[in-house]
Amino acid sequence: MEITEVESFPIKLPLESPVSFSNRTLTYRDHAITYVRTDTGHEGVGYSLGYEGAGLIADAVESLLEPILVGEDPRDTERLWHEMYEGNVQIGRTGLFLRAISTVDIALWDVKAKAAGMPLHKLLGGHSESVPSYASGGYYRDDKGHEALRGEMRRYLDEGHDVVKMKVGRLSADEEAERVAAVRDEIGDERTLLLDANGVWGSTTEALRNCRAFAPYDPYFIEEPVMIDRVDTMAEVNDGIDYPVATGELEGTRHSFARLADTGAATILQPDVTVCGGVTEWLKIANHASAYDIPIAPHYNWNIHASLLGAIENGLWVEYFYRDMDVKAFDDVVADPVTPGDNGMIELPDRPGHGVPLDEDALQRFRDD
């Protein structure tokens, strides 16, 4: 089996109204889509959220990665990962270029599992047939007060979720504590509340002041209290509060995640397969974490993360967004998206491959190149 073609292009999915988290407002979601095609007719697809840079990711795939891949066996995922990474290490250890590698590696594993006639989670070890999810939301909108926030959380409970997540950090500490208190009151004491600050606080003092204001409402974790590059600051926050820090959605390879663990910066790790280097690197991160009993709760991309969580022993939750909340829009181009059942569990796809078929008509409609 040989790779004959690698195609990559951006798509742009509009949101009905602007949505904000602590430090940014979005009006659309863009993704880079990558196809790997072979001489045997097998085709794999990968993707990554672009944050307004999807076109650059796609250009990197076609200009720098396709020449490395054409003529190679797509099943040689380990060797090809190292050739892509080490062959471009001077310009691409992290960030945009690592996202480009991620899209290719995900597509290679899709081909590999299809050629084996196996679902990805089975090919990778088959730990579980279903995985738990949490409902992610609590974003800011101009007309969204406490009652609307409560109503959103009630909706998640009605869907069967016992774990919910909300954004914090856009407002003052006192105002944010009021929002958190409203959500805790709405969901009750027996359910699990997660918080996400998207790296908004600029110092240990500021982060601790806010995080300690939330402590009376029993959050399970606080995600990204400070920017991820401030590892020592993150460790000080993790040490200074009575509930754990979770982070990793913007982090790179296993080496960066090892530093998060070794410095005590995070108690829960959140690698994103579309960011950290693809399935090949995601597994290394998860398996290293398992040696220290560190749980994995990956960021976004529930369609593929469900299968990855089902392959490891230390999986915690998959993050899930309801499309009608108009925050994440990628399901608009997924032909058969996974959805949680009435108990918040996601049943894993049993089709060969990673189980995320894309809708070709929708891709063409939203193509942005």
PDB file of N, CA, C and O in Angstrom, residues 8-13 24 26 28-34 47-63 94-101 103 250 274-275 368-369:
ATOM      1  N   SER A   8      -5.253  18.995   1.364  1.00  0.00           N
ATOM      2  CA  SER A   8      -5.657  19.704   2.567  1.00  0.00           C
ATOM      3  C   SER A   8      -6.266  21.045   2.189  1.00  0.00           C
ATOM      4  O   SER A   8      -5.781  21.722   1.271  1.00  0.00           O
ATOM      5  N   PHE A   9      -7.327  21.434   2.889  1.00  0.00           N
ATOM      6  CA  PHE A   9      -8.004  22.691   2.585  1.00  0.00           C
ATOM      7  C   PHE A   9      -8.734  23.190   3.830  1.00  0.00           C
ATOM      8  O   PHE A   9      -9.076  22.406   4.720  1.00  0.00           O
ATOM      9  N   PRO A  10      -8.985  24.508   3.909  1.00  0.00           N
ATOM     10  CA  PRO A  10      -9.706  25.064   5.053  1.00  0.00           C
ATOM     11  C   PRO A  10     -11.212  25.095   4.819  1.00  0.00           C
ATOM     12  O   PRO A  10     -11.673  25.206   3.675  1.00  0.00           O
ATOM     13  N   ILE A  11     -11.969  25.030   5.903  1.00  0.00           N
ATOM     14  CA  ILE A  11     -13.402  25.291   5.870  1.00  0.00           C
ATOM     15  C   ILE A  11     -13.724  26.347   6.920  1.00  0.00           C
ATOM     16  O   ILE A  11     -12.978  26.518   7.889  1.00  0.00           O
ATOM     17  N   LYS A  12     -14.824  27.042   6.720  1.00  0.00           N
ATOM     18  CA  LYS A  12     -15.243  28.109   7.623  1.00  0.00           C
ATOM     19  C   LYS A  12     -16.711  27.911   7.963  1.00  0.00           C
ATOM     20  O   LYS A  12     -17.567  27.943   7.081  1.00  0.00           O
ATOM     21  N   LEU A  13     -17.008  27.680   9.252  1.00  0.00           N
ATOM     22  CA  LEU A  13     -18.352  27.399   9.719  1.00  0.00           C
ATOM     23  C   LEU A  13     -18.861  28.604  10.509  1.00  0.00           C
ATOM     24  O   LEU A  13     -18.372  28.871  11.607  1.00  0.00           O
ATOM     25  N   ARG A  24     -11.609  36.322  24.432  1.00  0.00           N
ATOM     26  CA  ARG A  24     -11.752  36.318  22.979  1.00  0.00           C
ATOM     27  C   ARG A  24     -13.218  36.207  22.604  1.00  0.00           C
ATOM     28  O   ARG A  24     -14.007  35.582  23.324  1.00  0.00           O
ATOM     29  N   LEU A  26     -15.708  35.145  19.195  1.00  0.00           N
ATOM     30  CA  LEU A  26     -15.668  34.428  17.922  1.00  0.00           C
ATOM     31  C   LEU A  26     -16.976  34.608  17.161  1.00  0.00           C
ATOM     32  O   LEU A  26     -18.048  34.654  17.754  1.00  0.00           O
ATOM     33  N   TYR A  28     -17.068  32.745  13.962  1.00  0.00           N
ATOM     34  CA  TYR A  28     -17.071  31.541  13.120  1.00  0.00           C
ATOM     35  C   TYR A  28     -16.024  30.567  13.658  1.00  0.00           C
ATOM     36  O   TYR A  28     -15.190  30.913  14.496  1.00  0.00           O
ATOM     37  N   ARG A  29     -16.093  29.345  13.151  1.00  0.00           N
ATOM     38  CA  ARG A  29     -15.093  28.328  13.473  1.00  0.00           C
ATOM     39  C   ARG A  29     -14.492  27.816  12.168  1.00  0.00           C
ATOM     40  O   ARG A  29     -15.221  27.403  11.255  1.00  0.00           O
ATOM     41  N   ASP A  30     -13.183  27.860  12.059  1.00  0.00           N
ATOM     42  CA  ASP A  30     -12.519  27.342  10.866  1.00  0.00           C
ATOM     43  C   ASP A  30     -11.727  26.088  11.221  1.00  0.00           C
ATOM     44  O   ASP A  30     -11.238  25.936  12.343  1.00  0.00           O
ATOM     45  N   HIS A  31     -11.653  25.171  10.282  1.00  0.00           N
ATOM     46  CA  HIS A  31     -10.911  23.923  10.461  1.00  0.00           C
ATOM     47  C   HIS A  31     -10.103  23.633   9.200  1.00  0.00           C
ATOM     48  O   HIS A  31     -10.525  23.971   8.092  1.00  0.00           O
ATOM     49  N   ALA A  32      -8.961  22.998   9.373  1.00  0.00           N
ATOM     50  CA  ALA A  32      -8.208  22.447   8.253  1.00  0.00           C
ATOM     51  C   ALA A  32      -8.583  20.972   8.107  1.00  0.00           C
ATOM     52  O   ALA A  32      -8.584  20.229   9.083  1.00  0.00           O
ATOM     53  N   ILE A  33      -8.915  20.569   6.885  1.00  0.00           N
ATOM     54  CA  ILE A  33      -9.300  19.193   6.569  1.00  0.00           C
ATOM     55  C   ILE A  33      -8.209  18.585   5.706  1.00  0.00           C
ATOM     56  O   ILE A  33      -7.790  19.188   4.706  1.00  0.00           O
ATOM     57  N   THR A  34      -7.746  17.391   6.062  1.00  0.00           N
ATOM     58  CA  THR A  34      -6.686  16.724   5.313  1.00  0.00           C
ATOM     59  C   THR A  34      -7.116  15.313   4.911  1.00  0.00           C
ATOM     60  O   THR A  34      -7.581  14.539   5.757  1.00  0.00           O
ATOM     61  N   TYR A  47      -8.226  16.342  10.715  1.00  0.00           N
ATOM     62  CA  TYR A  47      -8.688  17.731  10.800  1.00  0.00           C
ATOM     63  C   TYR A  47      -8.135  18.387  12.053  1.00  0.00           C
ATOM     64  O   TYR A  47      -7.682  17.721  12.979  1.00  0.00           O
ATOM     65  N   SER A  48      -8.191  19.730  12.068  1.00  0.00           N
ATOM     66  CA  SER A  48      -7.807  20.491  13.248  1.00  0.00           C
ATOM     67  C   SER A  48      -8.515  21.831  13.225  1.00  0.00           C
ATOM     68  O   SER A  48      -8.691  22.440  12.164  1.00  0.00           O
ATOM     69  N   LEU A  49      -8.914  22.302  14.393  1.00  0.00           N
ATOM     70  CA  LEU A  49      -9.470  23.637  14.545  1.00  0.00           C
ATOM     71  C   LEU A  49      -8.387  24.669  14.222  1.00  0.00           C
ATOM     72  O   LEU A  49      -7.251  24.541  14.676  1.00  0.00           O
ATOM     73  N   GLY A  50      -8.758  25.683  13.418  1.00  0.00           N
ATOM     74  CA  GLY A  50      -7.737  26.593  12.917  1.00  0.00           C
ATOM     75  C   GLY A  50      -7.546  27.870  13.696  1.00  0.00           C
ATOM     76  O   GLY A  50      -6.505  28.511  13.574  1.00  0.00           O
ATOM     77  N   TYR A  51      -8.545  28.307  14.480  1.00  0.00           N
ATOM     78  CA  TYR A  51      -8.469  29.603  15.161  1.00  0.00           C
ATOM     79  C   TYR A  51      -8.027  30.695  14.198  1.00  0.00           C
ATOM     80  O   TYR A  51      -7.106  31.454  14.461  1.00  0.00           O
ATOM     81  N   GLU A  52      -8.682  30.745  13.047  1.00  0.00           N
ATOM     82  CA  GLU A  52      -8.457  31.731  11.987  1.00  0.00           C
ATOM     83  C   GLU A  52      -7.165  31.475  11.218  1.00  0.00           C
ATOM     84  O   GLU A  52      -6.739  32.321  10.424  1.00  0.00           O
ATOM     85  N   GLY A  53      -6.558  30.315  11.413  1.00  0.00           N
ATOM     86  CA  GLY A  53      -5.341  29.972  10.683  1.00  0.00           C
ATOM     87  C   GLY A  53      -5.454  28.670   9.913  1.00  0.00           C
ATOM     88  O   GLY A  53      -4.428  28.081   9.551  1.00  0.00           O
ATOM     89  N   ALA A  54      -6.677  28.203   9.621  1.00  0.00           N
ATOM     90  CA  ALA A  54      -6.849  26.904   8.962  1.00  0.00           C
ATOM     91  C   ALA A  54      -6.188  26.869   7.587  1.00  0.00           C
ATOM     92  O   ALA A  54      -5.638  25.841   7.170  1.00  0.00           O
ATOM     93  N   GLY A  55      -6.237  27.984   6.870  1.00  0.00           N
ATOM     94  CA  GLY A  55      -5.596  28.018   5.565  1.00  0.00           C
ATOM     95  C   GLY A  55      -4.097  27.824   5.651  1.00  0.00           C
ATOM     96  O   GLY A  55      -3.489  27.166   4.785  1.00  0.00           O
ATOM     97  N   LEU A  56      -3.471  28.379   6.671  1.00  0.00           N
ATOM     98  CA  LEU A  56      -2.029  28.206   6.861  1.00  0.00           C
ATOM     99  C   LEU A  56      -1.688  26.755   7.195  1.00  0.00           C
ATOM    100  O   LEU A  56      -0.677  26.221   6.734  1.00  0.00           O
ATOM    101  N   ILE A  57      -2.536  26.123   8.007  1.00  0.00           N
ATOM    102  CA  ILE A  57      -2.327  24.706   8.333  1.00  0.00           C
ATOM    103  C   ILE A  57      -2.402  23.867   7.067  1.00  0.00           C
ATOM    104  O   ILE A  57      -1.545  23.003   6.809  1.00  0.00           O
ATOM    105  N   ALA A  58      -3.430  24.117   6.249  1.00  0.00           N
ATOM    106  CA  ALA A  58      -3.595  23.352   5.015  1.00  0.00           C
ATOM    107  C   ALA A  58      -2.421  23.573   4.069  1.00  0.00           C
ATOM    108  O   ALA A  58      -1.928  22.623   3.433  1.00  0.00           O
ATOM    109  N   ASP A  59      -1.942  24.815   3.964  1.00  0.00           N
ATOM    110  CA  ASP A  59      -0.790  25.093   3.107  1.00  0.00           C
ATOM    111  C   ASP A  59       0.446  24.331   3.585  1.00  0.00           C
ATOM    112  O   ASP A  59       1.231  23.823   2.767  1.00  0.00           O
ATOM    113  N   ALA A  60       0.637  24.253   4.899  1.00  0.00           N
ATOM    114  CA  ALA A  60       1.787  23.539   5.442  1.00  0.00           C
ATOM    115  C   ALA A  60       1.718  22.052   5.101  1.00  0.00           C
ATOM    116  O   ALA A  60       2.739  21.424   4.788  1.00  0.00           O
ATOM    117  N   VAL A  61       0.512  21.484   5.154  1.00  0.00           N
ATOM    118  CA  VAL A  61       0.348  20.072   4.811  1.00  0.00           C
ATOM    119  C   VAL A  61       0.773  19.829   3.367  1.00  0.00           C
ATOM    120  O   VAL A  61       1.580  18.925   3.068  1.00  0.00           O
ATOM    121  N   GLU A  62       0.248  20.628   2.456  1.00  0.00           N
ATOM    122  CA  GLU A  62       0.483  20.355   1.037  1.00  0.00           C
ATOM    123  C   GLU A  62       1.896  20.750   0.601  1.00  0.00           C
ATOM    124  O   GLU A  62       2.495  20.081  -0.239  1.00  0.00           O
ATOM    125  N   SER A  63       2.448  21.811   1.154  1.00  0.00           N
ATOM    126  CA  SER A  63       3.761  22.266   0.693  1.00  0.00           C
ATOM    127  C   SER A  63       4.921  21.544   1.364  1.00  0.00           C
ATOM    128  O   SER A  63       5.956  21.300   0.728  1.00  0.00           O
ATOM    129  N   THR A  94       5.982  23.094  17.413  1.00  0.00           N
ATOM    130  CA  THR A  94       4.710  23.272  18.112  1.00  0.00           C
ATOM    131  C   THR A  94       3.759  24.067  17.215  1.00  0.00           C
ATOM    132  O   THR A  94       4.068  24.389  16.070  1.00  0.00           O
ATOM    133  N   GLY A  95       2.608  24.412  17.766  1.00  0.00           N
ATOM    134  CA  GLY A  95       1.707  25.364  17.137  1.00  0.00           C
ATOM    135  C   GLY A  95       1.143  24.926  15.806  1.00  0.00           C
ATOM    136  O   GLY A  95       0.764  23.767  15.610  1.00  0.00           O
ATOM    137  N   LEU A  96       1.102  25.860  14.882  1.00  0.00           N
ATOM    138  CA  LEU A  96       0.445  25.654  13.600  1.00  0.00           C
ATOM    139  C   LEU A  96       0.997  24.433  12.869  1.00  0.00           C
ATOM    140  O   LEU A  96       0.238  23.611  12.343  1.00  0.00           O
ATOM    141  N   PHE A  97       2.318  24.293  12.819  1.00  0.00           N
ATOM    142  CA  PHE A  97       2.873  23.182  12.060  1.00  0.00           C
ATOM    143  C   PHE A  97       2.576  21.840  12.722  1.00  0.00           C
ATOM    144  O   PHE A  97       2.336  20.845  12.030  1.00  0.00           O
ATOM    145  N   LEU A  98       2.555  21.813  14.042  1.00  0.00           N
ATOM    146  CA  LEU A  98       2.214  20.560  14.713  1.00  0.00           C
ATOM    147  C   LEU A  98       0.753  20.200  14.459  1.00  0.00           C
ATOM    148  O   LEU A  98       0.400  19.019  14.385  1.00  0.00           O
ATOM    149  N   ARG A  99      -0.108  21.207  14.306  1.00  0.00           N
ATOM    150  CA  ARG A  99      -1.492  20.937  13.907  1.00  0.00           C
ATOM    151  C   ARG A  99      -1.535  20.316  12.513  1.00  0.00           C
ATOM    152  O   ARG A  99      -2.347  19.431  12.235  1.00  0.00           O
ATOM    153  N   ALA A 100      -0.681  20.795  11.614  1.00  0.00           N
ATOM    154  CA  ALA A 100      -0.616  20.205  10.275  1.00  0.00           C
ATOM    155  C   ALA A 100      -0.230  18.729  10.358  1.00  0.00           C
ATOM    156  O   ALA A 100      -0.845  17.868   9.718  1.00  0.00           O
ATOM    157  N   ILE A 101       0.799  18.416  11.147  1.00  0.00           N
ATOM    158  CA  ILE A 101       1.191  17.019  11.352  1.00  0.00           C
ATOM    159  C   ILE A 101       0.025  16.231  11.952  1.00  0.00           C
ATOM    160  O   ILE A 101      -0.228  15.078  11.568  1.00  0.00           O
ATOM    161  N   THR A 103      -3.213  16.639  11.570  1.00  0.00           N
ATOM    162  CA  THR A 103      -4.239  16.283  10.590  1.00  0.00           C
ATOM    163  C   THR A 103      -3.801  15.100   9.745  1.00  0.00           C
ATOM    164  O   THR A 103      -4.594  14.212   9.442  1.00  0.00           O
ATOM    165  N   LEU A 250      -3.784  23.352  24.433  1.00  0.00           N
ATOM    166  CA  LEU A 250      -2.940  24.046  23.469  1.00  0.00           C
ATOM    167  C   LEU A 250      -1.503  23.550  23.499  1.00  0.00           C
ATOM    168  O   LEU A 250      -0.629  24.129  22.840  1.00  0.00           O
ATOM    169  N   THR A 274      -5.830  16.797  17.732  1.00  0.00           N
ATOM    170  CA  THR A 274      -5.665  17.645  16.555  1.00  0.00           C
ATOM    171  C   THR A 274      -4.630  18.736  16.766  1.00  0.00           C
ATOM    172  O   THR A 274      -4.356  19.512  15.859  1.00  0.00           O
ATOM    173  N   VAL A 275      -4.049  18.800  17.958  1.00  0.00           N
ATOM    174  CA  VAL A 275      -3.089  19.842  18.316  1.00  0.00           C
ATOM    175  C   VAL A 275      -1.720  19.271  18.649  1.00  0.00           C
ATOM    176  O   VAL A 275      -0.684  19.830  18.279  1.00  0.00           O
ATOM    177  N   ASP A 368     -13.165  27.137   2.095  1.00  0.00           N
ATOM    178  CA  ASP A 368     -12.794  28.545   2.233  1.00  0.00           C
ATOM    179  C   ASP A 368     -11.423  28.815   1.617  1.00  0.00           C
ATOM    180  O   ASP A 368     -10.646  29.604   2.137  1.00  0.00           O
ATOM    181  N   ASP A 369     -11.112  28.141   0.505  1.00  0.00           N
ATOM    182  CA  ASP A 369      -9.800  28.397  -0.126  1.00  0.00           C
ATOM    183  C   ASP A 369      -9.968  28.965  -1.515  1.00  0.00           C
ATOM    184  O   ASP A 369     -11.077  29.254  -1.950  1.00  0.00           O
TER     185      ASP A 369
END
